[in-house]
Tab-separated table of C-alpha atoms in Angstrom:
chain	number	residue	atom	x	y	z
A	1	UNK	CA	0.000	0.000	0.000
A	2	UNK	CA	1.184	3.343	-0.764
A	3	UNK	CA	0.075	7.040	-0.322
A	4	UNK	CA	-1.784	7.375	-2.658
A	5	UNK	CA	-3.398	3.686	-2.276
A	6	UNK	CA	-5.277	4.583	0.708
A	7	UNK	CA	-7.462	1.974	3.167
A	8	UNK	CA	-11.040	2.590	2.270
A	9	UNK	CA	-12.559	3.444	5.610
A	10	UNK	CA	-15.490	5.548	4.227
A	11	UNK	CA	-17.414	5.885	0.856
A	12	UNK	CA	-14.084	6.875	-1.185
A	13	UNK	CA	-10.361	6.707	-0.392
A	14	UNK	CA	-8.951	9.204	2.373
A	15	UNK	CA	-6.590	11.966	1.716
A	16	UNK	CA	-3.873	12.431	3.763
A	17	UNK	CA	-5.143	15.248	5.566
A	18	UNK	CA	-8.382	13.120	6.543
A	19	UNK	CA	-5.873	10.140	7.406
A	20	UNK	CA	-4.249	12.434	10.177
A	21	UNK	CA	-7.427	13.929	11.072
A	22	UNK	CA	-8.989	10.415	11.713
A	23	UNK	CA	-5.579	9.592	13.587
A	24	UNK	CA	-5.790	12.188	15.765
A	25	UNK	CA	-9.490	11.537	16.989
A	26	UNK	CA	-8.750	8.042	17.555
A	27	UNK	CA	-5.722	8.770	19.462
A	28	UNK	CA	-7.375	11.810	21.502
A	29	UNK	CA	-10.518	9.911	22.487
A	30	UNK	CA	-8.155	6.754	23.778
A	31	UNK	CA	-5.898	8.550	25.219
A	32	UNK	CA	-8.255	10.615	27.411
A	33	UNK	CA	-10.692	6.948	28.632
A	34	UNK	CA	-6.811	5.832	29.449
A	35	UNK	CA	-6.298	8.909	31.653
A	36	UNK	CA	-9.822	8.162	33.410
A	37	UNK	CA	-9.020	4.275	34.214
A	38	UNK	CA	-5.517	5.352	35.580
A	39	UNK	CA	-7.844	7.308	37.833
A	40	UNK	CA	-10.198	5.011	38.811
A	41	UNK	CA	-8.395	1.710	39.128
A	42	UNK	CA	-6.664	2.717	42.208
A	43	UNK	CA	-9.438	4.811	43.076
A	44	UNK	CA	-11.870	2.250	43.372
A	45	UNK	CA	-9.334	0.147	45.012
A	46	UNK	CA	-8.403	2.711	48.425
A	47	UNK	CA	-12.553	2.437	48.218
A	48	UNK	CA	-12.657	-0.677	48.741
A	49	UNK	CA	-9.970	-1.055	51.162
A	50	UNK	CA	-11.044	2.037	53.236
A	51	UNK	CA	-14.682	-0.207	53.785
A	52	UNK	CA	-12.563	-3.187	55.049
A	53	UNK	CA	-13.471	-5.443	52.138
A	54	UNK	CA	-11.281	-8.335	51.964
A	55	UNK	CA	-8.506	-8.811	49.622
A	56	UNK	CA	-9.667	-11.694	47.784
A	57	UNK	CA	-13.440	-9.846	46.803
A	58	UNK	CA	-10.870	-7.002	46.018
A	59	UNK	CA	-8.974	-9.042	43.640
A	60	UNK	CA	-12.385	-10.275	42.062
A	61	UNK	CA	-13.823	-6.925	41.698
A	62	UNK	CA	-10.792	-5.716	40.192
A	63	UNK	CA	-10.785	-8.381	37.602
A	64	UNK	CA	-14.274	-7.885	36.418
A	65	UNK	CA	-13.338	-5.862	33.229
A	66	UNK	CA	-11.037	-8.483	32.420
A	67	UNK	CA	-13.891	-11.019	32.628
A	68	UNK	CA	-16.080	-8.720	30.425
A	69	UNK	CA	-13.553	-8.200	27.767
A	70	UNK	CA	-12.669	-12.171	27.558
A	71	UNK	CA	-16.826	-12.809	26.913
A	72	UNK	CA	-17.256	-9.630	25.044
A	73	UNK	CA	-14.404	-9.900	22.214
A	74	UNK	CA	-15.983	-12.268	19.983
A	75	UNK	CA	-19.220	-10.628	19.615
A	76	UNK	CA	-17.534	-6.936	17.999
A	77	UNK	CA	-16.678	-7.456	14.593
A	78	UNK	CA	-20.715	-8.372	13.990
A	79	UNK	CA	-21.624	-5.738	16.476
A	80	UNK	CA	-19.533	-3.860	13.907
A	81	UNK	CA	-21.412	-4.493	10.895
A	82	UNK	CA	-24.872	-3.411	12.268
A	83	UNK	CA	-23.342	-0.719	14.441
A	84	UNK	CA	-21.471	1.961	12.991
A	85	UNK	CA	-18.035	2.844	14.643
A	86	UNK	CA	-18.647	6.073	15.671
A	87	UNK	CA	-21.777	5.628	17.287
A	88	UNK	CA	-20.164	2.205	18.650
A	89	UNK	CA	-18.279	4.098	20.337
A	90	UNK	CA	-19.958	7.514	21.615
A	91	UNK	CA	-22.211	4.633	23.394
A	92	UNK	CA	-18.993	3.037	24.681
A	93	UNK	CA	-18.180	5.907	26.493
A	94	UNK	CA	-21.516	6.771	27.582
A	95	UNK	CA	-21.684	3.874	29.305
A	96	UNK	CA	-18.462	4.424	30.659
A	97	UNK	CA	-19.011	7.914	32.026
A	98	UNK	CA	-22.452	6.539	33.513
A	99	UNK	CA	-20.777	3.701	35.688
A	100	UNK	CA	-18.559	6.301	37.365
A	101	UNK	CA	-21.084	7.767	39.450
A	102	UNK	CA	-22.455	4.497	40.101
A	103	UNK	CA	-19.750	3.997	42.160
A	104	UNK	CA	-20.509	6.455	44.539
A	105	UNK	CA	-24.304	6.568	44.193
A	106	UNK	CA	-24.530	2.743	45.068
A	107	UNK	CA	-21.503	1.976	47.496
A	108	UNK	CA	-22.714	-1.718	47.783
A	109	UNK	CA	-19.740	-4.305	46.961
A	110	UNK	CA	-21.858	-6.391	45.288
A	111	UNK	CA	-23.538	-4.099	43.362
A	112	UNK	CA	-19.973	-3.137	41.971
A	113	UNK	CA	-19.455	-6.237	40.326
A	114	UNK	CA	-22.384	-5.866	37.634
A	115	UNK	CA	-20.984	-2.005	37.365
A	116	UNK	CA	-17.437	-2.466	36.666
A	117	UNK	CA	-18.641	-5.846	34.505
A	118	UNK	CA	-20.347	-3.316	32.211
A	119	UNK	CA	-18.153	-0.450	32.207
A	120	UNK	CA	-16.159	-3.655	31.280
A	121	UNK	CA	-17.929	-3.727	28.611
A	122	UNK	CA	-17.760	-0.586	27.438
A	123	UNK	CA	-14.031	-0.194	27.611
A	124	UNK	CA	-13.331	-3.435	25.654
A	125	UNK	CA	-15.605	-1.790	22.764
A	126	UNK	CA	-13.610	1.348	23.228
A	127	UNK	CA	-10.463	-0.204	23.037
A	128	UNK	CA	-11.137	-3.215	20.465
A	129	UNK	CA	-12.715	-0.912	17.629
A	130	UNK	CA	-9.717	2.199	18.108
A	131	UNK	CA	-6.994	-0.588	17.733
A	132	UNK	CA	-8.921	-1.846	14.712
A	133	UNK	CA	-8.913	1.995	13.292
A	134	UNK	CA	-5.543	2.663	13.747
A	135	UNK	CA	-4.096	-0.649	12.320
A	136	UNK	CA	-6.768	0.359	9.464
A	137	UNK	CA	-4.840	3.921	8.841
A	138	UNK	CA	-1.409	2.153	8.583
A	139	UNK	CA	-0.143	0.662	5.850
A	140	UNK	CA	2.963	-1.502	6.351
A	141	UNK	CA	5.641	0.852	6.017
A	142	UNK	CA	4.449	3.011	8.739
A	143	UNK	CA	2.282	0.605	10.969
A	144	UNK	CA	4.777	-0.141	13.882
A	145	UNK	CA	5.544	3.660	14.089
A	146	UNK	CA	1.451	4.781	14.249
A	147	UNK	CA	0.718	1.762	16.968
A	148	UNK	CA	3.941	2.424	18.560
A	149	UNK	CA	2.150	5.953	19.107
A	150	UNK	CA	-0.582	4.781	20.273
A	151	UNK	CA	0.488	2.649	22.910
A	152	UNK	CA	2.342	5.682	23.679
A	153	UNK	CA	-0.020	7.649	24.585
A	154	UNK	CA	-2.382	5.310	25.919
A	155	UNK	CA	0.356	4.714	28.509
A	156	UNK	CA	0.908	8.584	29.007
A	157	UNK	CA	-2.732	8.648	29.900
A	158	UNK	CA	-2.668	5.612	32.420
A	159	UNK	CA	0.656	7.498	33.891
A	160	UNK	CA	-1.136	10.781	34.406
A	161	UNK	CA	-4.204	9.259	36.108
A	162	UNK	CA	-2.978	9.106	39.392
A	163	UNK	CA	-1.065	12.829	39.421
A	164	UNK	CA	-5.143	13.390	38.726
A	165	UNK	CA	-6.231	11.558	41.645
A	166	UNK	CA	-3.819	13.149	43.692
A	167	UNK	CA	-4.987	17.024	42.706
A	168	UNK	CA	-8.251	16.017	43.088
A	169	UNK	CA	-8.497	13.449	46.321
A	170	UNK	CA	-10.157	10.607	46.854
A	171	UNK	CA	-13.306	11.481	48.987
A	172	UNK	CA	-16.801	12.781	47.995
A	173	UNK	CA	-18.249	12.516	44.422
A	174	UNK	CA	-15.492	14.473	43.090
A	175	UNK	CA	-13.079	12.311	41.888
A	176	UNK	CA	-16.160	10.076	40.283
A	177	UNK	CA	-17.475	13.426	38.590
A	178	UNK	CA	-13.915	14.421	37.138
A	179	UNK	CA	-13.392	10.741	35.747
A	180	UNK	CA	-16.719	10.877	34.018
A	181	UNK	CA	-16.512	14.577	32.623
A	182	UNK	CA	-13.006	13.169	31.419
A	183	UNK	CA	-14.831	9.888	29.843
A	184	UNK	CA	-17.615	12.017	28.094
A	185	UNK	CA	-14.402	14.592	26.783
A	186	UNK	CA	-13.398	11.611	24.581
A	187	UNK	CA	-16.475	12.083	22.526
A	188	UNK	CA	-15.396	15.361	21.145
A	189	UNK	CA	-12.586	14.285	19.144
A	190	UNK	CA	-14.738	11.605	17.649
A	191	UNK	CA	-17.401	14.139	16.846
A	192	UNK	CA	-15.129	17.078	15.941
A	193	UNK	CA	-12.535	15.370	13.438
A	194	UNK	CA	-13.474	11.426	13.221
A	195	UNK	CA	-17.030	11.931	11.448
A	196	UNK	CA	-17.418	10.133	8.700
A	197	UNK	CA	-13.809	8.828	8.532
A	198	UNK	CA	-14.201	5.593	10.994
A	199	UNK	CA	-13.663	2.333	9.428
A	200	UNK	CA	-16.673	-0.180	8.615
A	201	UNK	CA	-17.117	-3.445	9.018
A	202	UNK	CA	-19.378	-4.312	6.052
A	203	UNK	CA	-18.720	-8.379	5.182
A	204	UNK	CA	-17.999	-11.145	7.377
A	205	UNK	CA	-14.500	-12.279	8.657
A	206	UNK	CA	-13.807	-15.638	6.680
A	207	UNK	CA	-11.559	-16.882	9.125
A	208	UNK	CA	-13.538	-18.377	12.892
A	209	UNK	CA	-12.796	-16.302	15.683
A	210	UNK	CA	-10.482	-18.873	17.384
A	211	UNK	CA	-8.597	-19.727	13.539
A	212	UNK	CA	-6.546	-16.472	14.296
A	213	UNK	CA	-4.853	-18.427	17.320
A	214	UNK	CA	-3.449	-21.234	14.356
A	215	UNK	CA	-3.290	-18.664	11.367
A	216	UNK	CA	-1.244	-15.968	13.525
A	217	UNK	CA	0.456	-17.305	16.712
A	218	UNK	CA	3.300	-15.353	16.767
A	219	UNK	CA	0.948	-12.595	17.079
A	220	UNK	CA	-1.878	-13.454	18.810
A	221	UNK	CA	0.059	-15.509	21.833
A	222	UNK	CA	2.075	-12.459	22.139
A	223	UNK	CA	-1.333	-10.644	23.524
A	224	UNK	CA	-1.288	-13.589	25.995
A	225	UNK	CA	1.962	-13.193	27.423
A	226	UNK	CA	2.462	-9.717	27.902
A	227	UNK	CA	-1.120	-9.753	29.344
A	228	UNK	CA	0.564	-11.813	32.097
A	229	UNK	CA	3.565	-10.363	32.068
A	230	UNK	CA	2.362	-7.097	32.533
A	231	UNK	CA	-0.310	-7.668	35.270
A	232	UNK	CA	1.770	-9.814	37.468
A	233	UNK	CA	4.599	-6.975	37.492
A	234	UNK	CA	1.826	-4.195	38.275
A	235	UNK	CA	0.213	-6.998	41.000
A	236	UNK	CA	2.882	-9.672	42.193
A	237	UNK	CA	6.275	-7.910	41.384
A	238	UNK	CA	5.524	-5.407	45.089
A	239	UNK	CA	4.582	-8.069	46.987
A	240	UNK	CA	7.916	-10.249	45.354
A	241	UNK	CA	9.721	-7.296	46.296
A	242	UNK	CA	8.691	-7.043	50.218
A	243	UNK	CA	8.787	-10.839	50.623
A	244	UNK	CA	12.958	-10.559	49.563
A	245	UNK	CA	13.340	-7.462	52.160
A	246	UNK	CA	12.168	-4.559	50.425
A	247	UNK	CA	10.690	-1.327	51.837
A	248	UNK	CA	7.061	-1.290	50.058
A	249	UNK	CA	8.167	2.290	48.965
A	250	UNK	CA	11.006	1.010	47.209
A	251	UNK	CA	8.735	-1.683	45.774
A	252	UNK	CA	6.452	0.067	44.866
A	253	UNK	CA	9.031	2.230	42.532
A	254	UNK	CA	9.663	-0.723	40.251
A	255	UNK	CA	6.181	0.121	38.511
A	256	UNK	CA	7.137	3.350	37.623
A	257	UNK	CA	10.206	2.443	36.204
A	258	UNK	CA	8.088	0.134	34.313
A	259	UNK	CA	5.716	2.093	33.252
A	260	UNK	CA	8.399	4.527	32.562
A	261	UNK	CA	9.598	2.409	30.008
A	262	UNK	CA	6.449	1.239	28.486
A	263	UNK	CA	6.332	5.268	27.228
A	264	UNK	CA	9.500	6.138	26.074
A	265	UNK	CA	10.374	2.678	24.067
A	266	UNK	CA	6.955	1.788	22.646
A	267	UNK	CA	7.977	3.999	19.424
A	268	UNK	CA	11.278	3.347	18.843
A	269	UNK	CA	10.269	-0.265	18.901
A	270	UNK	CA	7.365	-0.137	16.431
A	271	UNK	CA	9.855	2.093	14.188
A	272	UNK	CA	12.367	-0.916	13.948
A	273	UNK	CA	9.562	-3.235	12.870
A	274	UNK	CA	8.764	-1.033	10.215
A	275	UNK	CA	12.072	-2.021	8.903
A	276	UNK	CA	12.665	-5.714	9.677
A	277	UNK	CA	10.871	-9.020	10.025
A	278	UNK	CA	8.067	-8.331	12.345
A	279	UNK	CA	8.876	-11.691	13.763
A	280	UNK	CA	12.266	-11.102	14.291
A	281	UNK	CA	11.093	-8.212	16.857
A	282	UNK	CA	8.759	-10.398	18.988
A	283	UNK	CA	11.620	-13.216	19.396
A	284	UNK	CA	14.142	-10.239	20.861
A	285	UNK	CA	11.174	-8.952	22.739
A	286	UNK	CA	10.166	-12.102	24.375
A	287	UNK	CA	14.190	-13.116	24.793
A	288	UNK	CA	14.845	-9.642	27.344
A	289	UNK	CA	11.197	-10.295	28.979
A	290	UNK	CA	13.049	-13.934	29.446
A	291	UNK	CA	15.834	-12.888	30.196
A	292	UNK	CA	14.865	-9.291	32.708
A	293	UNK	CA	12.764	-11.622	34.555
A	294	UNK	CA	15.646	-14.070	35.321
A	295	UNK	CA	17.640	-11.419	35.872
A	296	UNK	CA	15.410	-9.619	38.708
A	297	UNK	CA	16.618	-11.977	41.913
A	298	UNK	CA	19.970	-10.562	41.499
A	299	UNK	CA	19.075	-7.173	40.570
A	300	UNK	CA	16.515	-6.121	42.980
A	301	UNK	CA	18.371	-5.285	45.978
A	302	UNK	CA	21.091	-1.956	43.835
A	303	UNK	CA	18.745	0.537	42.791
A	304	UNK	CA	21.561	1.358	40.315
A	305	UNK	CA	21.006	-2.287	38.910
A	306	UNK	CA	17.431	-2.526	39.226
A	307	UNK	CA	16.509	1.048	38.042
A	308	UNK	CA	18.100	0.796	34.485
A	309	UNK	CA	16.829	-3.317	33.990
A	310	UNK	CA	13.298	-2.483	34.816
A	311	UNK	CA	13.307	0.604	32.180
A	312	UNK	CA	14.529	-1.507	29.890
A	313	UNK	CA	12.289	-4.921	30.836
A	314	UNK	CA	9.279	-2.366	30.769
A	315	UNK	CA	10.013	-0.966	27.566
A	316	UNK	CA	11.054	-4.066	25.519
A	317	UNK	CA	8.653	-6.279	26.468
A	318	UNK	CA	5.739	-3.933	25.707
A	319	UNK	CA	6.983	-4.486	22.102
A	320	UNK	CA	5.494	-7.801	22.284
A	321	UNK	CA	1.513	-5.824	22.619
A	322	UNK	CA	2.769	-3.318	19.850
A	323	UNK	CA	4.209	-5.558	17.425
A	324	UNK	CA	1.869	-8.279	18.128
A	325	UNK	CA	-0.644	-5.822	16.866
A	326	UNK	CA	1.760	-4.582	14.137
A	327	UNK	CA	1.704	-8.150	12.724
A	328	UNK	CA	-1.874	-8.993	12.366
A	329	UNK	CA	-2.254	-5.668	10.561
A	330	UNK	CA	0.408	-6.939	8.061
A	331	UNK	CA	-1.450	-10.425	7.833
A	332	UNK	CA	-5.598	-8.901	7.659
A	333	UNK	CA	-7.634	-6.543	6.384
A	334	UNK	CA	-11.455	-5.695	6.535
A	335	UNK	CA	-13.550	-7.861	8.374
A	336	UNK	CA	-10.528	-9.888	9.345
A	337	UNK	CA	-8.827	-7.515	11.191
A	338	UNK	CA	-11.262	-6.319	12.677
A	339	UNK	CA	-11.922	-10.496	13.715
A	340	UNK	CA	-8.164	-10.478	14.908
A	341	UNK	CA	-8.027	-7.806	16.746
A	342	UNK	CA	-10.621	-9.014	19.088
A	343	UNK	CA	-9.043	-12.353	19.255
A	344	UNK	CA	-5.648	-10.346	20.492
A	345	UNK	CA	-7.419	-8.328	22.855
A	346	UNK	CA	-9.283	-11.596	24.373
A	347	UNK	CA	-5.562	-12.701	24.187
A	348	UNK	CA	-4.416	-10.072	26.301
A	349	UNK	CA	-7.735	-10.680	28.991
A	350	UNK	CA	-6.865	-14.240	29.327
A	351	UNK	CA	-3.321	-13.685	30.331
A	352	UNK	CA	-4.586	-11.024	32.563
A	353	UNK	CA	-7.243	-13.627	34.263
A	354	UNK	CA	-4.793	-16.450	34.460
A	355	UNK	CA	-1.414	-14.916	35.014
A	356	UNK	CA	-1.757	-13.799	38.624
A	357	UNK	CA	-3.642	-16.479	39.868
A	358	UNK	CA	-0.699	-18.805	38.256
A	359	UNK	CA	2.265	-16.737	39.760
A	360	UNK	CA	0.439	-16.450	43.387
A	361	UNK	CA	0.474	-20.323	43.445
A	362	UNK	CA	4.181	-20.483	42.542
A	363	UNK	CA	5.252	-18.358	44.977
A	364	UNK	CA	3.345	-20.612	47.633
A	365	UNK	CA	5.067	-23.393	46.475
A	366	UNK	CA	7.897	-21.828	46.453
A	367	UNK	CA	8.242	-18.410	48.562
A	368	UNK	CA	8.959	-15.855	46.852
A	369	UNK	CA	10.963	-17.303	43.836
A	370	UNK	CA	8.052	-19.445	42.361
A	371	UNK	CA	6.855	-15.569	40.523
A	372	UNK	CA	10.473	-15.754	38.778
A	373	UNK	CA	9.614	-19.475	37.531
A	374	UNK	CA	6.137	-18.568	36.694
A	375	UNK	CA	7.005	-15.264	34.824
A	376	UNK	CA	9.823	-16.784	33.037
A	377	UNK	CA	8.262	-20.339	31.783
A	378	UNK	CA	5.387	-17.937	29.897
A	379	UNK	CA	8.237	-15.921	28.181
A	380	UNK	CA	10.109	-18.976	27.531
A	381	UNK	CA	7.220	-21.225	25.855
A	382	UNK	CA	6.776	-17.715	24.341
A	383	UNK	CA	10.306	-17.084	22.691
A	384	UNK	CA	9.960	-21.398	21.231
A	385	UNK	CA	6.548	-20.103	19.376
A	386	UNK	CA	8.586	-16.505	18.072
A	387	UNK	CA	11.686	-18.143	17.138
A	388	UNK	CA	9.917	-21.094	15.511
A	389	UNK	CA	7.565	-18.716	13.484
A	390	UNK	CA	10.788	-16.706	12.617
A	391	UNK	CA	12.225	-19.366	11.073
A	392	UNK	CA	9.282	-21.191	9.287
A	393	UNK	CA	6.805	-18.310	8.369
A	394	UNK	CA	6.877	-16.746	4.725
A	395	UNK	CA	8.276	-13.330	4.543
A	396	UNK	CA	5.717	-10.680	4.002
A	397	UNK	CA	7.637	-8.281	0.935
A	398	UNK	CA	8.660	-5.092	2.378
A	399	UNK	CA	8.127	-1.947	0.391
């Protein structure tokens, strides 16, 4: 594909000014919902602590939207075809902006699990269809760059949630009130500049929903594992810290190094997979999250050792979401990208659901180093599927 070959996301081919125009209000409207959820994850978490609700109905409630997003996937490329994006979406975040509130107005436990299931919901729409757009306004010579921004962002927003919190507090409606004016802001980038230029879903995928697992593992697996990866650092990696002698301040700074690296390497990453075998990038991706996680035992206790190898762990083995994405957009189009997306988002859930209840058991069995042998076996069954699609898949043609 080339400029002037352009992805048909409307009636008639988009210019290049429309192409940036629909970029941006993709970007805008994801990047503010990421800002909100950096808010109200921990929010809703000191909530819930505060009332004396017990860790394990904590650690349920907080995995609702993973839950909804696993059973909601499948079902969005045909909500897609009756639905169009845009208004797909403005409901998305209507939803979303409603279930704040809900929060506050209806301070019953239970009732939060159907509230955060649907704002579940809402947010897998959000973030299934504006993965699908962007992969749509890429061709293949840019692709890794445009996701690479992104995830950039996204992460930018997630970062800047709590400095929100903090300004704002965490008593009273007000918090609940700013992450739902914040939610309903995302509309106006759809509105103002996306009108019209969304993608549609107009024909059926022609591969099954689960085919994309066989047709694509390289990619789709990759969702997986960094879904695990990721949420055991943000859940188990503090508590691995304390249980080898840590302060829970110190601790506690490994995530921002993390996430630290998640923003700043996401780009440069997708830029290098613009210009190499896509596949190529997962295998070195998956190798350092191998590698970083073996390497955290005897790093943990020098902040000079630890700071720069979480950065770099962080920011690396994020590549596997962004390329992993990268790489079905190289494989699909239409209806089948749409399809594949979904299937790497469900990916991403099911690592989520499985990967801390996995790592808690291996550090019982083996306290605390059974997260290092948990963490480390995914990335390791991981870099055997990269390196063996590296060296068996056909070559997609670079331009």
């Amino acid at each position: 594909m080339t400029g002037k070959s352009l992805t048909m996301l409307a009636d008639a081919p988009l210019t290049e000014r429309e192409r940036r125009r629909s970029l941006v209000a993709v970007i805008a409207c994801i990047s503010v919902v990421g800002m909100g959820l950096g808010v109200s994850i921990p929010l809703l978490a000191l909530m819930m602590e505060r009332n004396g609700v017990p860790a394990s109905i904590i650690g349920l409630n907080t995995a609702m939207p993973a839950l909804a997003t696993f059973l909601m996937t499948p079902f969005i490329p045909a909500l897609l075809r009756r639905i169009p994006a845009i208004p797909f979406l403005l409901g998305c975040i209507a939803i979303s902006a409603i279930a704040m509130p809900s929060y506050y107005y209806f301070p019953n436990i239970w009732l939060w699990f159907f509230i955060r299931f649907m704002n579940g919901l809402a947010l897998t729409g959000l973030f299934v269809v504006s993965e699908f757009w962007v992969n749509m306004l890429a061709d293949d010579r840019n692709r890794g760059r445009l996701i690479g921004i992104y995830g950039t962002v996204l992460s930018c927003g997630f970062a800047s949630g709590p400095v929100l919190l903090f300004l704002v507090g965490t008593e009273g409606v007000a918090p609940f009130a700013v992450i739902a004016a914040l939610i309903l802001s995302a509309a106006v980038p759809l509105v103002l500049f996306g009108r019209g230029l969304a993608p549609r879903v107009t024909e059926r995928p022609s591969h099954a929903f689960v085919t994309f697992l066989v047709a694509a593992p390289a990619a789709t697996l990759a969702g997986f594992v960094y879904g695990a990866t990721e949420t055991n650092v943000f859940n188990m990696l503090p508590v691995y810290g304390v249980r080898i002698g840590l302060t829970e301040q110190y601790a506690a700074f490994v995530l921002s190094l993390f996430a630290a690296g998640n923003i700043l390497l996401q780009i440069p990453i997708g830029m290098w997979s613009d210009r190499t075998d896509r596949r190529l990038v997962l295998l070195f991706c998956a190798s350092i999250g191998l590698l970083g996680t073996l390497a955290l035992p005897f790093v943990m206790h020098s902040v000079w050792l630890f700071a720069p190898s979480l950065f770099f762990f962080g920011g690396v083995v994020v590549g596997m979401y962004t390329v992993g994405l990268t790489l079905l957009g190289e494989r699909f189009k239409g209806a089948n990208l749409a399809a594949a997306n979904a299937a790497f988002v469900m990916m991403f859930s099911l690592g989520a659901l499985v990967g801390p209840p996995m790592a808690g058991v291996a550090m019982d069995l083996w306290n605390p180093h059974g997260l290092i042998v948990a963490m480390s076996s995914l990335c390791g069954l991981y870099v055997l599927v990269a390196g063996w699609r590296y060296l068996t898949a056909p070559r997609a043609p670079r331009q």
